[in-house]
């Protein structure tokens, strides 16, 4: 399985996904590959072209020049930022702001810079709350913002307001306007000041009182990329942001003391914590943490470096097990370590796979850090499984049950499949000098 061949396969997969998106869903947010039409959804406040913005850097890195030029031209002529709908601040930030920033830094095209600064300004009103902690939803036209209906008692979500730092620091740098950095530094200040149960950061915080609303802690959904952005803020600052470093290693200590578990069968996993009670469940989303702990290993206390690398490898191994224990060799949305099973979904509602990247993301980082060939073998297994179970005639689709071979497709080609899953596969099989980890920091959605 020579790297170059598999790299070629990931390029073909990208071209196939892109060509079908272009053919059936051009200008919409995502492709519906079974019904061959576009999906707009309600996360982006009327903004369009999420798959285009999300793909810019992947197309560019893969050398798909014609496709990249089409994408660039669409951004130049058709990306309309004057929308007036309700958007997720987090999703617009990681996909649109992150996508445009990545394209700008890779290509140096001023057009991306102008667009991203125009968009960045529209996000600022979300921070007009008594504490400066932004609310989750913003109307991009009027600037009115509010909390998600499902978030307990009008709270804001850790993984949402904690996943702005990287992009906002760049918005300040590119605009010369400190306001963006001030907004995210204010979030950090509040998080530093507030009392943390056992040193942990709960997932729900009131933007009005600045207090935690519920003591649910998770390294997966609702918490995940907050931790990722702490270590990446430190790395992106050329290791000068000591505060981010302190917060990251402090959070890791609390996570290790309270969340990290070993199953009877010897698998290391991250449980969820509900007011002191452990829920022995790990989400697919939490599988990014193998890579995160890996990239953070080197800057930990000297006596903990090897320990962090070992922990990163163990978590990545567990996530791989969640794939190998399914019939399709793709992993479920969440897997459990109670009720007799290990690393398998026990609930029907957790059996789906929506083309998520986190497991492959950890393979990529662990490969770069260790060069252990097993990570490339695992990546190849994922390629084969994606080809066999997720490829349909007109694109790639998520599946409803990873434990059955009779495919039931969900008819959605998520934009993060193009920006993350396929890019991480490509990088996994590329030489280390393509986007070296010492020089490039990936935000949670892009390069
Ligand atoms: C992506 O949008 C980002 O990686 C985000 O941080 C978490 N979820 C998805 C992919 O699963």
Coordinates of C-alpha atoms and ligand atoms in Angstrom, one line a residue:
X1 CA 0.0 0.0 0.0
X2 CA 2.4 2.7 -1.1
X3 CA 1.5 6.2 0.3
X4 CA 1.5 7.8 -3.2
X5 CA -1.2 5.4 -4.4
X6 CA -3.5 6.0 -1.5
X7 CA -2.9 9.8 -1.8
X8 CA -4.1 9.5 -5.4
X9 CA -7.2 7.7 -4.1
X10 CA -8.0 10.5 -1.8
X11 CA -7.6 13.0 -4.6
X12 CA -10.0 10.9 -6.8
X13 CA -12.5 10.8 -3.9
X14 CA -12.3 14.6 -3.6
X15 CA -12.8 15.0 -7.3
X16 CA -15.8 12.7 -7.3
X17 CA -17.3 14.5 -4.3
X18 CA -16.6 17.9 -5.8
X19 CA -17.8 17.1 -9.4
X20 CA -21.1 15.8 -8.1
X21 CA -21.5 18.8 -5.8
X22 CA -20.8 21.1 -8.8
X23 CA -23.2 19.2 -11.0
X24 CA -26.2 18.9 -8.7
X25 CA -25.8 21.4 -5.9
X26 CA -23.6 24.3 -7.1
X27 CA -23.9 27.3 -4.8
X28 CA -25.9 25.5 -2.2
X29 CA -24.4 24.5 1.1
X30 CA -24.2 20.7 0.7
X31 CA -24.9 18.0 -1.9
X32 CA -27.8 15.5 -1.4
X33 CA -26.2 12.7 -3.4
X34 CA -29.2 10.4 -3.6
X35 CA -31.8 12.9 -4.7
X36 CA -29.2 14.8 -6.6
X37 CA -30.0 18.3 -5.3
X38 CA -28.6 20.9 -3.0
X39 CA -29.2 21.4 0.7
X40 CA -29.2 24.8 2.3
X41 CA -30.0 24.0 6.0
X42 CA -30.5 26.6 8.7
X43 CA -27.0 26.9 10.3
X44 CA -25.5 29.5 8.0
X45 CA -28.0 32.3 8.2
X46 CA -28.7 32.4 4.5
X47 CA -25.0 32.2 3.5
X48 CA -24.5 29.8 0.6
X49 CA -21.7 27.7 -0.8
X50 CA -20.4 26.1 2.5
X51 CA -19.0 23.2 0.4
X52 CA -17.2 25.6 -1.8
X53 CA -15.6 27.6 1.0
X54 CA -14.8 24.4 2.9
X55 CA -13.1 22.9 -0.1
X56 CA -10.9 25.8 -1.1
X57 CA -7.9 24.7 0.8
X58 CA -8.3 21.0 0.1
X59 CA -8.6 21.6 -3.7
X60 CA -5.6 23.9 -3.6
X61 CA -3.4 21.5 -1.6
X62 CA -4.4 18.5 -3.7
X63 CA -3.4 20.4 -6.9
X64 CA -6.9 20.2 -8.3
X65 CA -6.3 23.5 -10.1
X66 CA -9.3 23.7 -12.4
X67 CA -11.7 22.9 -9.6
X68 CA -9.9 25.3 -7.3
X69 CA -10.2 28.1 -9.9
X70 CA -14.0 27.4 -10.2
X71 CA -14.3 27.7 -6.5
X72 CA -12.3 30.9 -6.3
X73 CA -14.3 32.4 -9.1
X74 CA -17.6 31.6 -7.3
X75 CA -16.3 33.2 -4.1
X76 CA -15.3 36.3 -6.1
X77 CA -18.5 36.7 -8.0
X78 CA -21.3 34.9 -6.1
X79 CA -20.5 34.7 -2.4
X80 CA -23.1 37.1 -1.0
X81 CA -22.4 38.2 2.5
X82 CA -25.5 40.4 2.7
X83 CA -27.7 37.8 4.1
X84 CA -30.3 38.4 6.7
X85 CA -30.9 35.0 8.3
X86 CA -30.2 33.3 11.6
X87 CA -26.8 31.7 11.7
X88 CA -24.8 29.7 14.1
X89 CA -21.9 31.9 15.1
X90 CA -19.7 28.9 15.6
X91 CA -20.5 27.2 12.3
X92 CA -20.1 30.4 10.3
X93 CA -16.8 31.0 12.1
X94 CA -15.3 27.6 11.6
X95 CA -16.4 27.0 8.0
X96 CA -16.7 30.5 6.4
X97 CA -14.3 32.6 8.4
X98 CA -11.9 29.6 8.8
X99 CA -12.3 28.6 5.1
X100 CA -11.6 32.1 3.8
X101 CA -8.6 32.6 6.1
X102 CA -7.1 29.3 5.1
X103 CA -7.5 30.2 1.4
X104 CA -5.9 33.6 2.0
X105 CA -2.9 32.2 3.9
X106 CA -2.3 29.5 1.3
X107 CA -2.7 31.6 -1.8
X108 CA -2.1 35.2 -0.7
X109 CA -5.2 36.3 -2.8
X110 CA -6.4 39.7 -1.4
X111 CA -10.0 38.9 -2.4
X112 CA -10.2 36.3 0.4
X113 CA -8.9 38.8 2.9
X114 CA -11.5 41.4 1.9
X115 CA -14.3 38.9 2.1
X116 CA -13.3 37.5 5.5
X117 CA -13.0 41.0 7.0
X118 CA -16.4 41.9 5.7
X119 CA -17.9 38.8 7.2
X120 CA -16.0 39.1 10.5
X121 CA -17.6 42.5 11.2
X122 CA -21.0 41.0 10.9
X123 CA -20.3 38.6 13.7
X124 CA -19.3 41.2 16.3
X125 CA -22.8 42.0 17.6
X126 CA -23.1 38.5 19.0
X127 CA -20.8 39.6 21.8
X128 CA -23.1 42.3 23.0
X129 CA -24.2 40.5 26.1
X130 CA -23.8 41.5 29.8
X131 CA -20.6 39.3 30.1
X132 CA -19.3 39.5 26.5
X133 CA -19.8 35.8 26.2
X134 CA -21.5 35.5 22.7
X135 CA -24.8 33.9 22.2
X136 CA -25.0 30.9 19.9
X137 CA -27.3 32.3 17.1
X138 CA -27.0 35.6 15.3
X139 CA -29.0 37.4 12.6
X140 CA -26.3 38.4 10.1
X141 CA -28.4 41.3 8.9
X142 CA -29.7 42.9 12.0
X143 CA -27.0 41.7 14.5
X144 CA -29.7 40.5 16.9
X145 CA -28.5 37.4 18.8
X146 CA -30.0 34.8 21.0
X147 CA -29.3 31.4 22.6
X148 CA -30.2 28.0 21.1
X149 CA -33.7 26.9 22.1
X150 CA -32.2 23.5 23.2
X151 CA -29.4 24.9 25.3
X152 CA -30.4 24.9 29.0
X153 CA -31.7 28.2 30.4
X154 CA -30.5 30.4 27.6
X155 CA -26.9 29.3 28.0
X156 CA -24.0 29.5 25.6
X157 CA -22.0 26.4 24.7
X158 CA -18.3 25.9 25.6
X159 CA -17.4 24.4 22.2
X160 CA -19.0 27.3 20.4
X161 CA -17.8 30.4 22.3
X162 CA -14.5 28.6 22.9
X163 CA -13.9 27.9 19.2
X164 CA -13.4 31.5 18.0
X165 CA -9.9 32.3 19.2
X166 CA -7.7 31.2 16.3
X167 CA -9.9 32.9 13.6
X168 CA -10.5 36.1 15.6
X169 CA -6.8 36.7 16.4
X170 CA -6.3 36.5 12.6
X171 CA -9.1 38.9 11.9
X172 CA -7.4 41.5 14.2
X173 CA -4.1 40.8 12.5
X174 CA -5.4 41.3 9.0
X175 CA -7.6 44.3 9.8
X176 CA -5.3 46.0 12.2
X177 CA -8.4 46.3 14.4
X178 CA -7.8 44.9 17.9
X179 CA -11.5 44.4 18.6
X180 CA -11.6 40.8 17.5
X181 CA -8.7 39.8 19.8
X182 CA -10.3 41.8 22.6
X183 CA -13.6 39.8 22.3
X184 CA -11.9 36.4 22.5
X185 CA -9.5 37.5 25.2
X186 CA -12.5 38.6 27.3
X187 CA -14.0 35.1 27.0
X188 CA -10.7 33.7 28.2
X189 CA -10.6 36.1 31.1
X190 CA -14.0 35.1 32.3
X191 CA -13.1 31.4 32.0
X192 CA -10.0 31.9 34.0
X193 CA -11.8 33.8 36.7
X194 CA -14.8 31.5 37.2
X195 CA -14.7 28.6 39.7
X196 CA -14.3 25.3 37.9
X197 CA -15.6 22.1 39.5
X198 CA -12.6 19.8 40.0
X199 CA -10.8 22.1 37.6
X200 CA -13.2 21.0 34.8
X201 CA -14.9 23.3 32.3
X202 CA -18.7 22.5 32.1
X203 CA -20.4 22.8 28.7
X204 CA -23.1 25.4 29.5
X205 CA -22.4 29.0 30.6
X206 CA -24.9 31.8 31.0
X207 CA -23.9 34.8 28.9
X208 CA -25.9 37.0 31.3
X209 CA -24.5 36.0 34.7
X210 CA -21.3 34.4 33.6
X211 CA -22.0 31.3 35.7
X212 CA -22.1 27.7 34.7
X213 CA -25.6 26.5 34.0
X214 CA -25.1 22.7 34.3
X215 CA -22.3 20.5 35.3
X216 CA -22.0 18.4 32.2
X217 CA -18.4 18.0 31.0
X218 CA -17.4 16.4 27.7
X219 CA -14.3 16.2 25.5
X220 CA -16.8 15.3 22.7
X221 CA -19.8 17.3 21.5
X222 CA -20.5 20.6 23.3
X223 CA -16.9 20.8 24.7
X224 CA -14.5 19.4 22.1
X225 CA -12.9 22.2 20.1
X226 CA -12.6 24.5 23.2
X227 CA -9.7 22.3 24.3
X228 CA -8.4 22.0 20.8
X229 CA -8.2 25.8 20.5
X230 CA -6.3 26.2 23.8
X231 CA -3.3 24.1 22.6
X232 CA -3.6 25.5 19.1
X233 CA -3.7 29.1 20.3
X234 CA -0.4 28.4 22.1
X235 CA 1.2 26.7 19.0
X236 CA -0.1 29.4 16.6
X237 CA 1.4 32.2 18.8
X238 CA 4.9 30.6 18.2
X239 CA 4.6 29.3 21.8
X240 CA 4.3 32.8 23.3
X241 CA 0.7 32.6 24.6
X242 CA 1.6 31.2 28.0
X243 CA -1.9 31.7 29.3
X244 CA -3.4 29.3 26.7
X245 CA -0.6 26.8 27.5
X246 CA -1.4 27.0 31.2
X247 CA -5.2 26.6 30.6
X248 CA -4.6 23.6 28.2
X249 CA -2.3 21.6 30.5
X250 CA -4.6 22.5 33.5
X251 CA -7.6 21.3 31.7
X252 CA -5.7 18.1 30.7
X253 CA -4.8 17.4 34.3
X254 CA -8.5 17.7 35.3
X255 CA -9.6 15.6 32.3
X256 CA -7.1 12.9 33.2
X257 CA -8.1 12.9 36.9
X258 CA -11.8 12.8 36.2
X259 CA -12.7 11.6 32.7
X260 CA -10.0 9.2 31.4
X261 CA -10.9 5.6 32.0
X262 CA -9.6 2.1 31.2
X263 CA -12.1 -0.5 30.3
X264 CA -11.9 -4.1 31.6
X265 CA -10.8 -5.1 28.1
X266 CA -7.9 -2.6 28.4
X267 CA -9.2 0.2 26.2
X268 CA -8.5 3.8 27.3
X269 CA -11.4 6.2 26.7
X270 CA -12.8 9.6 27.7
X271 CA -16.0 9.3 29.7
X272 CA -18.5 12.2 30.1
X273 CA -19.0 13.7 33.5
X274 CA -22.4 14.8 34.8
X275 CA -22.1 16.5 38.2
X276 CA -19.6 13.9 39.4
X277 CA -21.3 10.9 37.9
X278 CA -19.6 9.3 34.9
X279 CA -21.4 8.4 31.7
X280 CA -19.2 5.7 30.1
X281 CA -19.8 6.9 26.6
X282 CA -17.4 8.4 24.1
X283 CA -18.6 10.3 21.0
X284 CA -17.0 10.1 17.6
X285 CA -16.4 13.8 18.0
X286 CA -14.2 13.0 21.1
X287 CA -11.9 11.0 18.9
X288 CA -10.1 14.2 17.7
X289 CA -8.5 14.2 21.2
X290 CA -5.9 11.5 20.2
X291 CA -4.4 14.0 17.7
X292 CA -4.8 16.9 20.1
X293 CA -3.0 15.2 23.0
X294 CA -0.3 14.1 20.5
X295 CA 0.4 17.6 19.2
X296 CA 0.4 18.9 22.8
X297 CA 2.8 16.2 24.1
X298 CA 6.1 18.0 23.3
X299 CA 5.3 21.1 25.3
X300 CA 4.0 19.4 28.4
X301 CA 6.2 19.0 31.5
X302 CA 9.3 17.0 30.5
X303 CA 8.3 14.0 32.8
X304 CA 4.8 13.9 31.1
X305 CA 5.8 14.0 27.4
X306 CA 6.0 10.3 26.9
X307 CA 2.9 9.8 29.0
X308 CA 0.9 12.2 26.7
X309 CA 2.2 10.5 23.6
X310 CA 1.1 7.1 25.1
X311 CA -2.3 8.5 26.0
X312 CA -2.7 9.9 22.5
X313 CA -1.9 6.5 21.0
X314 CA -4.2 4.7 23.4
X315 CA -7.2 7.0 22.6
X316 CA -6.5 6.7 18.9
X317 CA -6.4 2.9 19.3
X318 CA -9.7 2.9 21.1
X319 CA -11.3 5.0 18.3
X320 CA -9.9 2.6 15.7
X321 CA -11.5 -0.3 17.7
X322 CA -14.9 1.5 17.4
X323 CA -14.4 1.2 13.7
X324 CA -13.1 -2.4 13.6
X325 CA -15.9 -3.7 15.8
X326 CA -18.6 -2.7 13.3
X327 CA -19.6 -4.6 10.2
X328 CA -18.9 -1.7 7.9
X329 CA -15.5 -0.8 9.5
X330 CA -16.8 2.7 10.0
X331 CA -17.4 4.0 13.5
X332 CA -20.7 5.0 15.2
X333 CA -21.6 8.4 16.4
X334 CA -21.1 7.3 20.0
X335 CA -19.9 4.1 21.6
X336 CA -20.1 2.9 25.1
X337 CA -18.2 0.9 27.7
X338 CA -21.1 -0.4 29.8
X339 CA -23.9 -2.9 29.4
X340 CA -21.4 -5.6 28.5
X341 CA -19.9 -4.2 25.3
X342 CA -16.8 -2.1 24.7
X343 CA -16.3 0.6 22.0
X344 CA -19.6 -0.3 20.4
X345 CA -22.9 1.6 20.2
X346 CA -25.6 0.1 22.3
X347 CA -28.4 2.5 21.4
X348 CA -30.0 2.5 18.0
X349 CA -29.8 6.2 17.8
X350 CA -26.0 6.2 18.1
X351 CA -25.3 3.8 15.2
X352 CA -24.9 6.3 12.4
X353 CA -21.8 7.7 10.6
X354 CA -22.1 11.0 8.8
X355 CA -18.6 11.1 7.1
X356 CA -17.0 12.7 10.2
X357 CA -13.3 13.3 10.2
X358 CA -12.1 12.9 13.8
X359 CA -10.8 9.4 13.8
X360 CA -8.8 9.9 10.5
X361 CA -7.7 13.3 11.9
X362 CA -6.1 11.5 14.8
X363 CA -4.5 8.9 12.5
X364 CA -2.9 11.8 10.5
X365 CA -1.4 13.5 13.6
X366 CA -0.2 10.3 15.1
X367 CA 1.4 9.3 11.8
X368 CA 3.2 12.6 11.6
X369 CA 4.3 12.3 15.3
X370 CA 5.4 8.6 15.4
X371 CA 5.6 7.3 11.8
X372 CA 4.1 4.1 13.1
X373 CA 2.9 2.4 9.9
X374 CA -0.3 1.2 11.6
X375 CA -1.8 4.7 11.3
X376 CA -1.5 4.5 7.5
X377 CA -3.0 1.0 7.5
X378 CA -5.9 2.2 9.6
X379 CA -6.3 5.2 7.2
X380 CA -6.4 2.7 4.2
X381 CA -9.1 0.6 6.0
X382 CA -11.2 3.8 6.3
X383 CA -10.7 4.6 2.6
X384 CA -11.9 1.1 1.7
X385 CA -14.9 1.3 4.0
X386 CA -15.9 4.8 2.7
X387 CA -15.6 3.5 -0.8
X388 CA -17.7 0.4 -0.1
X389 CA -20.4 1.8 2.1
X390 CA -20.6 5.6 1.6
X391 CA -20.0 6.0 -2.1
X392 CA -23.2 6.2 -4.1
X393 CA -23.7 7.0 -7.7
X394 CA -23.6 10.8 -7.3
X395 CA -21.3 11.5 -4.3
X396 CA -20.6 10.3 -0.8
X397 CA -23.3 9.8 1.7
X398 CA -23.5 9.2 5.5
X399 CA -25.0 5.9 6.6
X400 CA -27.6 5.2 9.3
X401 CA -26.2 2.1 10.8
X402 CA -22.5 1.1 10.8
X403 CA -23.4 -2.4 12.1
X404 CA -25.4 -3.5 9.1
X405 CA -24.1 -4.3 5.6
X406 CA -27.4 -3.4 4.0
X407 CA -26.7 0.3 3.5
X408 CA -29.2 2.9 4.5
X409 CA -27.8 6.2 3.2
X410 CA -28.7 9.5 4.8
X411 CA -28.5 11.4 1.5
X412 CA -26.1 14.0 2.8
X413 CA -22.5 14.8 1.7
X414 CA -21.4 17.0 4.6
X415 CA -19.1 19.9 3.8
X416 CA -16.7 18.8 6.4
X417 CA -16.1 15.6 4.4
X418 CA -14.4 17.7 1.8
X419 CA -12.6 20.1 4.2
X420 CA -11.5 17.6 6.8
X421 CA -12.0 13.9 6.2
X422 CA -10.5 13.9 2.7
X423 CA -7.8 16.4 3.5
X424 CA -6.6 14.5 6.5
X425 CA -6.5 11.3 4.4
X426 CA -4.4 13.1 1.8
X427 CA -2.1 14.5 4.4
X428 CA -1.8 11.0 6.1
X429 CA -0.3 9.7 2.9
X430 CA 1.8 12.7 2.1
X431 CA 5.4 13.5 3.1
X432 CA 5.8 15.5 6.3
X433 CA 7.0 18.5 4.4
X434 CA 3.5 19.1 3.0
X435 CA 2.1 21.6 5.4
X436 CA 4.6 20.8 8.2
X437 CA 3.0 20.7 11.7
X438 CA 5.7 23.1 12.9
X439 CA 4.5 25.8 10.4
X440 CA 0.8 25.2 10.0
X441 CA -2.0 25.1 12.5
X442 CA -5.4 23.7 11.3
X443 CA -8.5 25.2 12.7
X444 CA -11.2 22.8 13.7
X445 CA -12.6 22.7 10.1
X446 CA -9.9 23.7 7.7
X447 CA -6.1 24.0 7.1
Ligands
LIG1 C1 -16.6 19.8 12.2 O1 -17.5 20.7 11.7 C2 -15.6 20.4 13.1 O2 -14.5 19.5 13.2 C3 -16.2 20.6 14.5 O3 -15.3 21.1 15.4 C4 -16.8 19.4 15.0 N1 -17.6 18.7 14.1 C5 -17.4 18.7 12.7 C6 -17.1 17.4 12.0 O4 -17.5 16.2 12.7

